[in-house]
mmCIF file of C-alpha atoms in Angstrom:
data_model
loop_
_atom_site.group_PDB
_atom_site.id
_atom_site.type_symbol
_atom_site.label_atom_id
_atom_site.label_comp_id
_atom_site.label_asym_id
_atom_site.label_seq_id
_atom_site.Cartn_x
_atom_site.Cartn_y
_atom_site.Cartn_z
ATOM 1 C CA UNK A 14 167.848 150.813 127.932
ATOM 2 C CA UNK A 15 169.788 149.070 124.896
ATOM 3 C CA UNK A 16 166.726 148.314 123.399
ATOM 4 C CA UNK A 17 163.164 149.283 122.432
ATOM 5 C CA UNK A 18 160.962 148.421 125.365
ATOM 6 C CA UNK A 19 157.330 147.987 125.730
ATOM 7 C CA UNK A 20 154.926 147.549 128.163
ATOM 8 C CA UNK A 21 152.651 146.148 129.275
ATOM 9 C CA UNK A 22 153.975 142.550 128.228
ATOM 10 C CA UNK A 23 150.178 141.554 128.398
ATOM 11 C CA UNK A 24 147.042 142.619 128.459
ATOM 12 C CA UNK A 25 143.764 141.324 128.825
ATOM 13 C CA UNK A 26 141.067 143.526 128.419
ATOM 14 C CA UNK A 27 137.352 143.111 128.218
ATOM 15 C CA UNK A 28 134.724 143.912 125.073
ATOM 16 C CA UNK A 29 134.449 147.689 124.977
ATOM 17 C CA UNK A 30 137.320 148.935 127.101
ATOM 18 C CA UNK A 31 139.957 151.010 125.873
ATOM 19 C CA UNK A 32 143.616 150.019 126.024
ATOM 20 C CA UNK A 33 146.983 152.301 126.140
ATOM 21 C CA UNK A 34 150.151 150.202 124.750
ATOM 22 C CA UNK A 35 153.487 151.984 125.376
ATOM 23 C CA UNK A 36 156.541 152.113 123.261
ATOM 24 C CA UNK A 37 159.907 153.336 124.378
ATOM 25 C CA UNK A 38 162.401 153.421 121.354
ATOM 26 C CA UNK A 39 165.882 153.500 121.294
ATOM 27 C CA UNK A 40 167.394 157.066 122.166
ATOM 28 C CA UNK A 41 168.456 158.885 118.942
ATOM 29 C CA UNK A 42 165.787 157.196 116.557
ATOM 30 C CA UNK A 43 163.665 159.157 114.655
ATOM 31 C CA UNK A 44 161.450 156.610 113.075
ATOM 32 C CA UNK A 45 159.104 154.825 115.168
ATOM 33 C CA UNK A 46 156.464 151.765 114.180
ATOM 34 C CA UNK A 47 153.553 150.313 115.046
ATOM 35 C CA UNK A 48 152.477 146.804 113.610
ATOM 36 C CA UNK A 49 150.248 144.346 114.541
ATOM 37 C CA UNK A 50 150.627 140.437 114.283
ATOM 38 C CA UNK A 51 148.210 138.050 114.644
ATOM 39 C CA UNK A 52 148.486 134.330 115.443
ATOM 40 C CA UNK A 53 150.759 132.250 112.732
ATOM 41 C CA UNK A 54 150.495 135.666 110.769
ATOM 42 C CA UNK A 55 152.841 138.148 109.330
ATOM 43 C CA UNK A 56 153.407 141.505 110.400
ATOM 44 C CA UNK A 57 150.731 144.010 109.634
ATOM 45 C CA UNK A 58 151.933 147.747 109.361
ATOM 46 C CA UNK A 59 149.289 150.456 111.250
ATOM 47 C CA UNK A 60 151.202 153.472 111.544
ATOM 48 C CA UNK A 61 154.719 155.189 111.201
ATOM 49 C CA UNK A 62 156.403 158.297 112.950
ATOM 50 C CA UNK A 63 159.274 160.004 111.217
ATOM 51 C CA UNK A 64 160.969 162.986 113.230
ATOM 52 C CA UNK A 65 158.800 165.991 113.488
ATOM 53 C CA UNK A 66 156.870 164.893 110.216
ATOM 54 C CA UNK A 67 152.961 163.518 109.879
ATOM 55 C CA UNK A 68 152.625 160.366 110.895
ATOM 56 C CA UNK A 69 151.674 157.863 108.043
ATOM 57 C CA UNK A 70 148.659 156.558 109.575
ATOM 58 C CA UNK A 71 147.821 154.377 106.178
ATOM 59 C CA UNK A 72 147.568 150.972 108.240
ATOM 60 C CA UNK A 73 145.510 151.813 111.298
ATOM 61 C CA UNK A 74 142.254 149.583 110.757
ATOM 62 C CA UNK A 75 139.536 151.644 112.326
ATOM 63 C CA UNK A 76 139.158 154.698 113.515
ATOM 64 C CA UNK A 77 139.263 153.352 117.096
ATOM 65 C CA UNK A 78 142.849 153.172 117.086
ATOM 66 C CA UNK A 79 145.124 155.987 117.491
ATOM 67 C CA UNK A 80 149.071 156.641 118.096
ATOM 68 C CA UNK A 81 150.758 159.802 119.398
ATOM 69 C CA UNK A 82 154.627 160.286 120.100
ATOM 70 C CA UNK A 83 155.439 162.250 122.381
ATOM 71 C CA UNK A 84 158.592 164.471 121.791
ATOM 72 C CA UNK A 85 160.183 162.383 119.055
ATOM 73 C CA UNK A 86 160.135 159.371 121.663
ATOM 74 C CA UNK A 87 157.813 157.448 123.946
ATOM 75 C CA UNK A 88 154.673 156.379 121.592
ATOM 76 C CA UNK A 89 151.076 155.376 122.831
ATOM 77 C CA UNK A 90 149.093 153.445 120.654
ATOM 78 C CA UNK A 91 145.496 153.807 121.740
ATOM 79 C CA UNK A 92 142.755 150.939 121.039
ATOM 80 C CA UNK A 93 139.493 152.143 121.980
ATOM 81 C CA UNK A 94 136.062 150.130 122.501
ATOM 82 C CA UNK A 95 138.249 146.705 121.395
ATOM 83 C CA UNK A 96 136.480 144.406 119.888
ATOM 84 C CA UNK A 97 137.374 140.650 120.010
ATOM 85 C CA UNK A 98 139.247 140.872 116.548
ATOM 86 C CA UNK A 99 141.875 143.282 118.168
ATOM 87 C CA UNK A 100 143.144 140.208 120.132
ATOM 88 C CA UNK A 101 146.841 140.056 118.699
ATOM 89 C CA UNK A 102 150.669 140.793 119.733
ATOM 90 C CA UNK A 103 150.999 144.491 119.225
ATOM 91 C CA UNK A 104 154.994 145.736 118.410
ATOM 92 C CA UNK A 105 157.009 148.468 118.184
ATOM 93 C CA UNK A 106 159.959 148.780 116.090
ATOM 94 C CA UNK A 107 162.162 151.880 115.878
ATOM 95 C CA UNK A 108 165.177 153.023 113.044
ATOM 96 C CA UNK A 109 167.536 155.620 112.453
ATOM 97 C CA UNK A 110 164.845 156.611 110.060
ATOM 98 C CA UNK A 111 165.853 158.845 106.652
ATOM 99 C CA UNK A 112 169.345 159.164 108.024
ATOM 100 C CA UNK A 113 170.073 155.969 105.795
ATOM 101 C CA UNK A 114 168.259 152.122 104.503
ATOM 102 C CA UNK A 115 169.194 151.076 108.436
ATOM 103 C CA UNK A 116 166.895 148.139 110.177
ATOM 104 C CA UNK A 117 164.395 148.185 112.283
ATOM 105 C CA UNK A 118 164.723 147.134 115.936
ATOM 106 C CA UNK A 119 161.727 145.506 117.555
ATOM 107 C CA UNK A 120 160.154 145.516 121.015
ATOM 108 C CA UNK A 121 158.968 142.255 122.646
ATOM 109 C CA UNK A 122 155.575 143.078 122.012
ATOM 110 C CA UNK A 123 152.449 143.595 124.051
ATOM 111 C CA UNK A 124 149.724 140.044 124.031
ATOM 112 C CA UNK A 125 146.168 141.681 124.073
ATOM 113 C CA UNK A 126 143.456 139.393 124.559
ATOM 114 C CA UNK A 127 139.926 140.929 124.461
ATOM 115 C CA UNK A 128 137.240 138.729 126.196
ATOM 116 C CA UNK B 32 155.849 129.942 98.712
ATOM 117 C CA UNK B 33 153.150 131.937 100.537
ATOM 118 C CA UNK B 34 150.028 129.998 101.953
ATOM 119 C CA UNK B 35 146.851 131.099 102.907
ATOM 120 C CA UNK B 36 145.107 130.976 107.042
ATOM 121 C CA UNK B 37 146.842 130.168 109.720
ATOM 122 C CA UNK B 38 149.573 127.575 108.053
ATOM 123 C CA UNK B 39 153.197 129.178 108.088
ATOM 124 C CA UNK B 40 155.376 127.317 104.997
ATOM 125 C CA UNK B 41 157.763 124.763 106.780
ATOM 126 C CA UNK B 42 160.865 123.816 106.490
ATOM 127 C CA UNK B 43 162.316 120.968 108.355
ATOM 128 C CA UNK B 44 166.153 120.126 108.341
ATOM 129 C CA UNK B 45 168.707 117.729 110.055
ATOM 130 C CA UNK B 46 171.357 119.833 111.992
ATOM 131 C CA UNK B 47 174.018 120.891 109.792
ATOM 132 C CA UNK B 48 172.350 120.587 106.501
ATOM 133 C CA UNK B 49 172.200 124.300 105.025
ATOM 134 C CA UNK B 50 168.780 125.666 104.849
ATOM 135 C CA UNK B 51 167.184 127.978 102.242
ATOM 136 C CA UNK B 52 164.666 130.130 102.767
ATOM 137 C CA UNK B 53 162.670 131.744 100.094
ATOM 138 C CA UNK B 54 160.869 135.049 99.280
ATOM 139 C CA UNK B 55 159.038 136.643 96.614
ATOM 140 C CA UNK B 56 158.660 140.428 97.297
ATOM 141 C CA UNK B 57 156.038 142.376 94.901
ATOM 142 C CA UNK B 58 156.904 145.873 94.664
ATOM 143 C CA UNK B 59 159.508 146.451 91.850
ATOM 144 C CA UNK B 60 160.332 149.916 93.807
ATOM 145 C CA UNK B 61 161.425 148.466 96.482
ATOM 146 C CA UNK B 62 165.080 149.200 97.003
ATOM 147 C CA UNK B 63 166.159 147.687 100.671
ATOM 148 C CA UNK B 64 165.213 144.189 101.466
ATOM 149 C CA UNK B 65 166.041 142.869 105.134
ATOM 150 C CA UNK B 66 165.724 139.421 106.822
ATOM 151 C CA UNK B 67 164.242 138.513 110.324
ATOM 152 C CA UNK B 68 164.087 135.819 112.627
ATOM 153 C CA UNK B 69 161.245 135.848 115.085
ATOM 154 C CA UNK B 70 161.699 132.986 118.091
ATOM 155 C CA UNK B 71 158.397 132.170 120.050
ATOM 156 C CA UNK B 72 156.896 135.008 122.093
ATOM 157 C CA UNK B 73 159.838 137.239 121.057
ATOM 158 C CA UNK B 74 160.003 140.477 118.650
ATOM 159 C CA UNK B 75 161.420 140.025 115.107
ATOM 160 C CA UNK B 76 165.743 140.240 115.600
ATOM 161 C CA UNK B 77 167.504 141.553 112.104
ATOM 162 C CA UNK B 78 169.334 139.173 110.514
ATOM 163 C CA UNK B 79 170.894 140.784 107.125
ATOM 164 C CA UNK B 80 170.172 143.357 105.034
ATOM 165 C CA UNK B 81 170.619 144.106 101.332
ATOM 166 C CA UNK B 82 169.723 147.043 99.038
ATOM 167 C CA UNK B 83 168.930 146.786 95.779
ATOM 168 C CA UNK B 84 172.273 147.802 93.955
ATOM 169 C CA UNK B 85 173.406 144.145 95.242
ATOM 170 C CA UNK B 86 172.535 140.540 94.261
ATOM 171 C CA UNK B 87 174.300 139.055 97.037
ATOM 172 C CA UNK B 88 175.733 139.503 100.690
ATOM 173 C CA UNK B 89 177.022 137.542 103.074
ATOM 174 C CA UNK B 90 177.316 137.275 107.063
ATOM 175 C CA UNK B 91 178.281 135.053 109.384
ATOM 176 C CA UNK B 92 176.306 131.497 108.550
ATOM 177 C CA UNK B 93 174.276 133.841 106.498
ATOM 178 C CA UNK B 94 173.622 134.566 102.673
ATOM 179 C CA UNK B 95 171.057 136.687 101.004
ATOM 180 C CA UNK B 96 170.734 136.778 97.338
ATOM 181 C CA UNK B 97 168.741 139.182 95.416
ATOM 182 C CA UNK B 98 167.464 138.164 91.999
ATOM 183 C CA UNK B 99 165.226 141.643 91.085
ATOM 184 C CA UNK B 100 164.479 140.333 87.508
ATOM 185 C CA UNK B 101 162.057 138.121 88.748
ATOM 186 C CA UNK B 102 161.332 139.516 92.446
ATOM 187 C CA UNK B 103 162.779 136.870 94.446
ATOM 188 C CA UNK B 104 165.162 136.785 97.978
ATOM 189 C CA UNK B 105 166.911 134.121 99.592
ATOM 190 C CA UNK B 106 168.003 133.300 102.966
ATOM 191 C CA UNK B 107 170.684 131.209 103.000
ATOM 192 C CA UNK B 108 171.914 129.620 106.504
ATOM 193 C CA UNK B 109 174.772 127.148 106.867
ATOM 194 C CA UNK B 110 175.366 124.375 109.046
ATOM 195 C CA UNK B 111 172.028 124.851 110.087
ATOM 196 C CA UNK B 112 171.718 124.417 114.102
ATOM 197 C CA UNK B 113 168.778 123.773 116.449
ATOM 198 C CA UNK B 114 169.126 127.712 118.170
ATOM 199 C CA UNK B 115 168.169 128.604 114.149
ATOM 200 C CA UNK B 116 164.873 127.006 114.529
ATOM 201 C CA UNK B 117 162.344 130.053 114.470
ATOM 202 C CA UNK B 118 160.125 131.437 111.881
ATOM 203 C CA UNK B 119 161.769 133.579 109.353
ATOM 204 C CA UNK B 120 160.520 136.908 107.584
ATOM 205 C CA UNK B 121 161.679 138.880 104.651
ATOM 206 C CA UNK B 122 160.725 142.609 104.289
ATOM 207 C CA UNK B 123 160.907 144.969 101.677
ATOM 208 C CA UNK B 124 160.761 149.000 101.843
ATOM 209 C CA UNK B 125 160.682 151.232 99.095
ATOM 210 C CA UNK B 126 160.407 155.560 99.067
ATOM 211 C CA UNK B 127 158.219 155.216 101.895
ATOM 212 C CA UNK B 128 160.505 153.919 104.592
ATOM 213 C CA UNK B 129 158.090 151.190 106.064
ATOM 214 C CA UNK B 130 159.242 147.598 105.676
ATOM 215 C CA UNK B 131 156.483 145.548 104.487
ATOM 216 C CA UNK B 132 156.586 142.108 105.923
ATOM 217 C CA UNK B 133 156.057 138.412 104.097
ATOM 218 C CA UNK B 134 154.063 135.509 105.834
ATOM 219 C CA UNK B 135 157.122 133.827 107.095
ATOM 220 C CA UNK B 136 158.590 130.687 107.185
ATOM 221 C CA UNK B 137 158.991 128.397 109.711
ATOM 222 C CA UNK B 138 162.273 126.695 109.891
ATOM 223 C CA UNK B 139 162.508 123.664 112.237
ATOM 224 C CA UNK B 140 165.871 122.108 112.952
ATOM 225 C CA UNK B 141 166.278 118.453 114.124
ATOM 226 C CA UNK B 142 169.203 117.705 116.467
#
């Protein structure tokens, strides 16, 4: 596709479960992000793929959540035993990366809702 | 300005005033500052971008001005119409190549 995609476009989810949210960049991209954005709130960073490079994981806000990208492309970000406070629009954004200041693209975002 | 809970600032025009939105970004590193617009239950969309060797730039309806003396970004829009109603974010990124995001601002357009 033209665009980054992401899926599910919702998810509800109950106390304790573990959740999978999948990002599909666009093709040639090397950087890949992961923020989080609660209601009437701003966008909060969790974690950041460049290329082949460590991820900066600097924003994740537990160790219950994870990321992996898979071949420089499709990311998982992995939210396990949520809690209630997890409940937020989860999106993905992807950018040329180092290749030059270019801007970030965003996904539509997945809605979780723990209950 | 910024505000604190769940209260985006506001801004509420008559279509085809010109609107400006306002930023203060805190790093004094950060070299690339971009704007978004984020419409309801939709992903931020880029809007314009400026780096830091600029004070202004212009698109189409658009303006961003840079004043890095006192760390401080406009947004600019002109003729202001109701499909510009959305909330608005600035972002900053520095040597580490994340864009950190403002509060937002919530523009409101009346036909």
């Amino acid at each position: 596709g033209a665009g980054v995609s992401q899926s599910p476009s919702n998810k509800v989810t109950e106390k304790g479960k573990d959740v999978e949210l999948r990002c599909d960049p666009i093709s040639g991209h090397t950087a890949l992000y992961w923020y989080r954005q609660s209601l009437g709130q701003g966008l909060e960073f969790l974690i950041y793929f460049q290329g082949n490079s460590a991820p900066d994981k600097s924003g994740l806000p537990s160790d219950r959540f994870s990321a992996e990208r898979t071949g420089g492309s499709v990311s998982t970000l992995t939210i396990q035993r949520t809690q209630q406070e997890d409940s937020a629009v989860y999106l993905c954004a992807s950018s040329l990366g180092r290749a030059g200041r270019t801007e970030a693209f965003f996904g539509q975002g997945t809605r979780l809702t723990v209950v | 300005g910024e505000s604190v809970g769940l209260h985006l600032p506001t801004l509420s025009v008559q279509e085809g005033d010109n609107s400006i939105i306002n930023c203060a970004y805190s790093n004094s590193a950060s070299d690339y500052f971009i704007w978004y617009k984020q419409e309801s239950g939709k992903g931020p969309q880029f809007i314009i971008d400026i780096r830091s060797n600029m004070d202004k730039r212009q698109g189409q309806r658009v303006t961003v001005l840079l004043n890095k003396t006192v760390k401080h970004l406009s947004l600019q829009i002109a003729a202001t119409q109701p499909g510009d109603s959305a909330v608005y974010f600035c972002a900053e990124e520095g040597g580490s190549y994340i864009p950190t995001f403002g509060r937002g601002t919530s523009l409101i357009v009346h036909p």
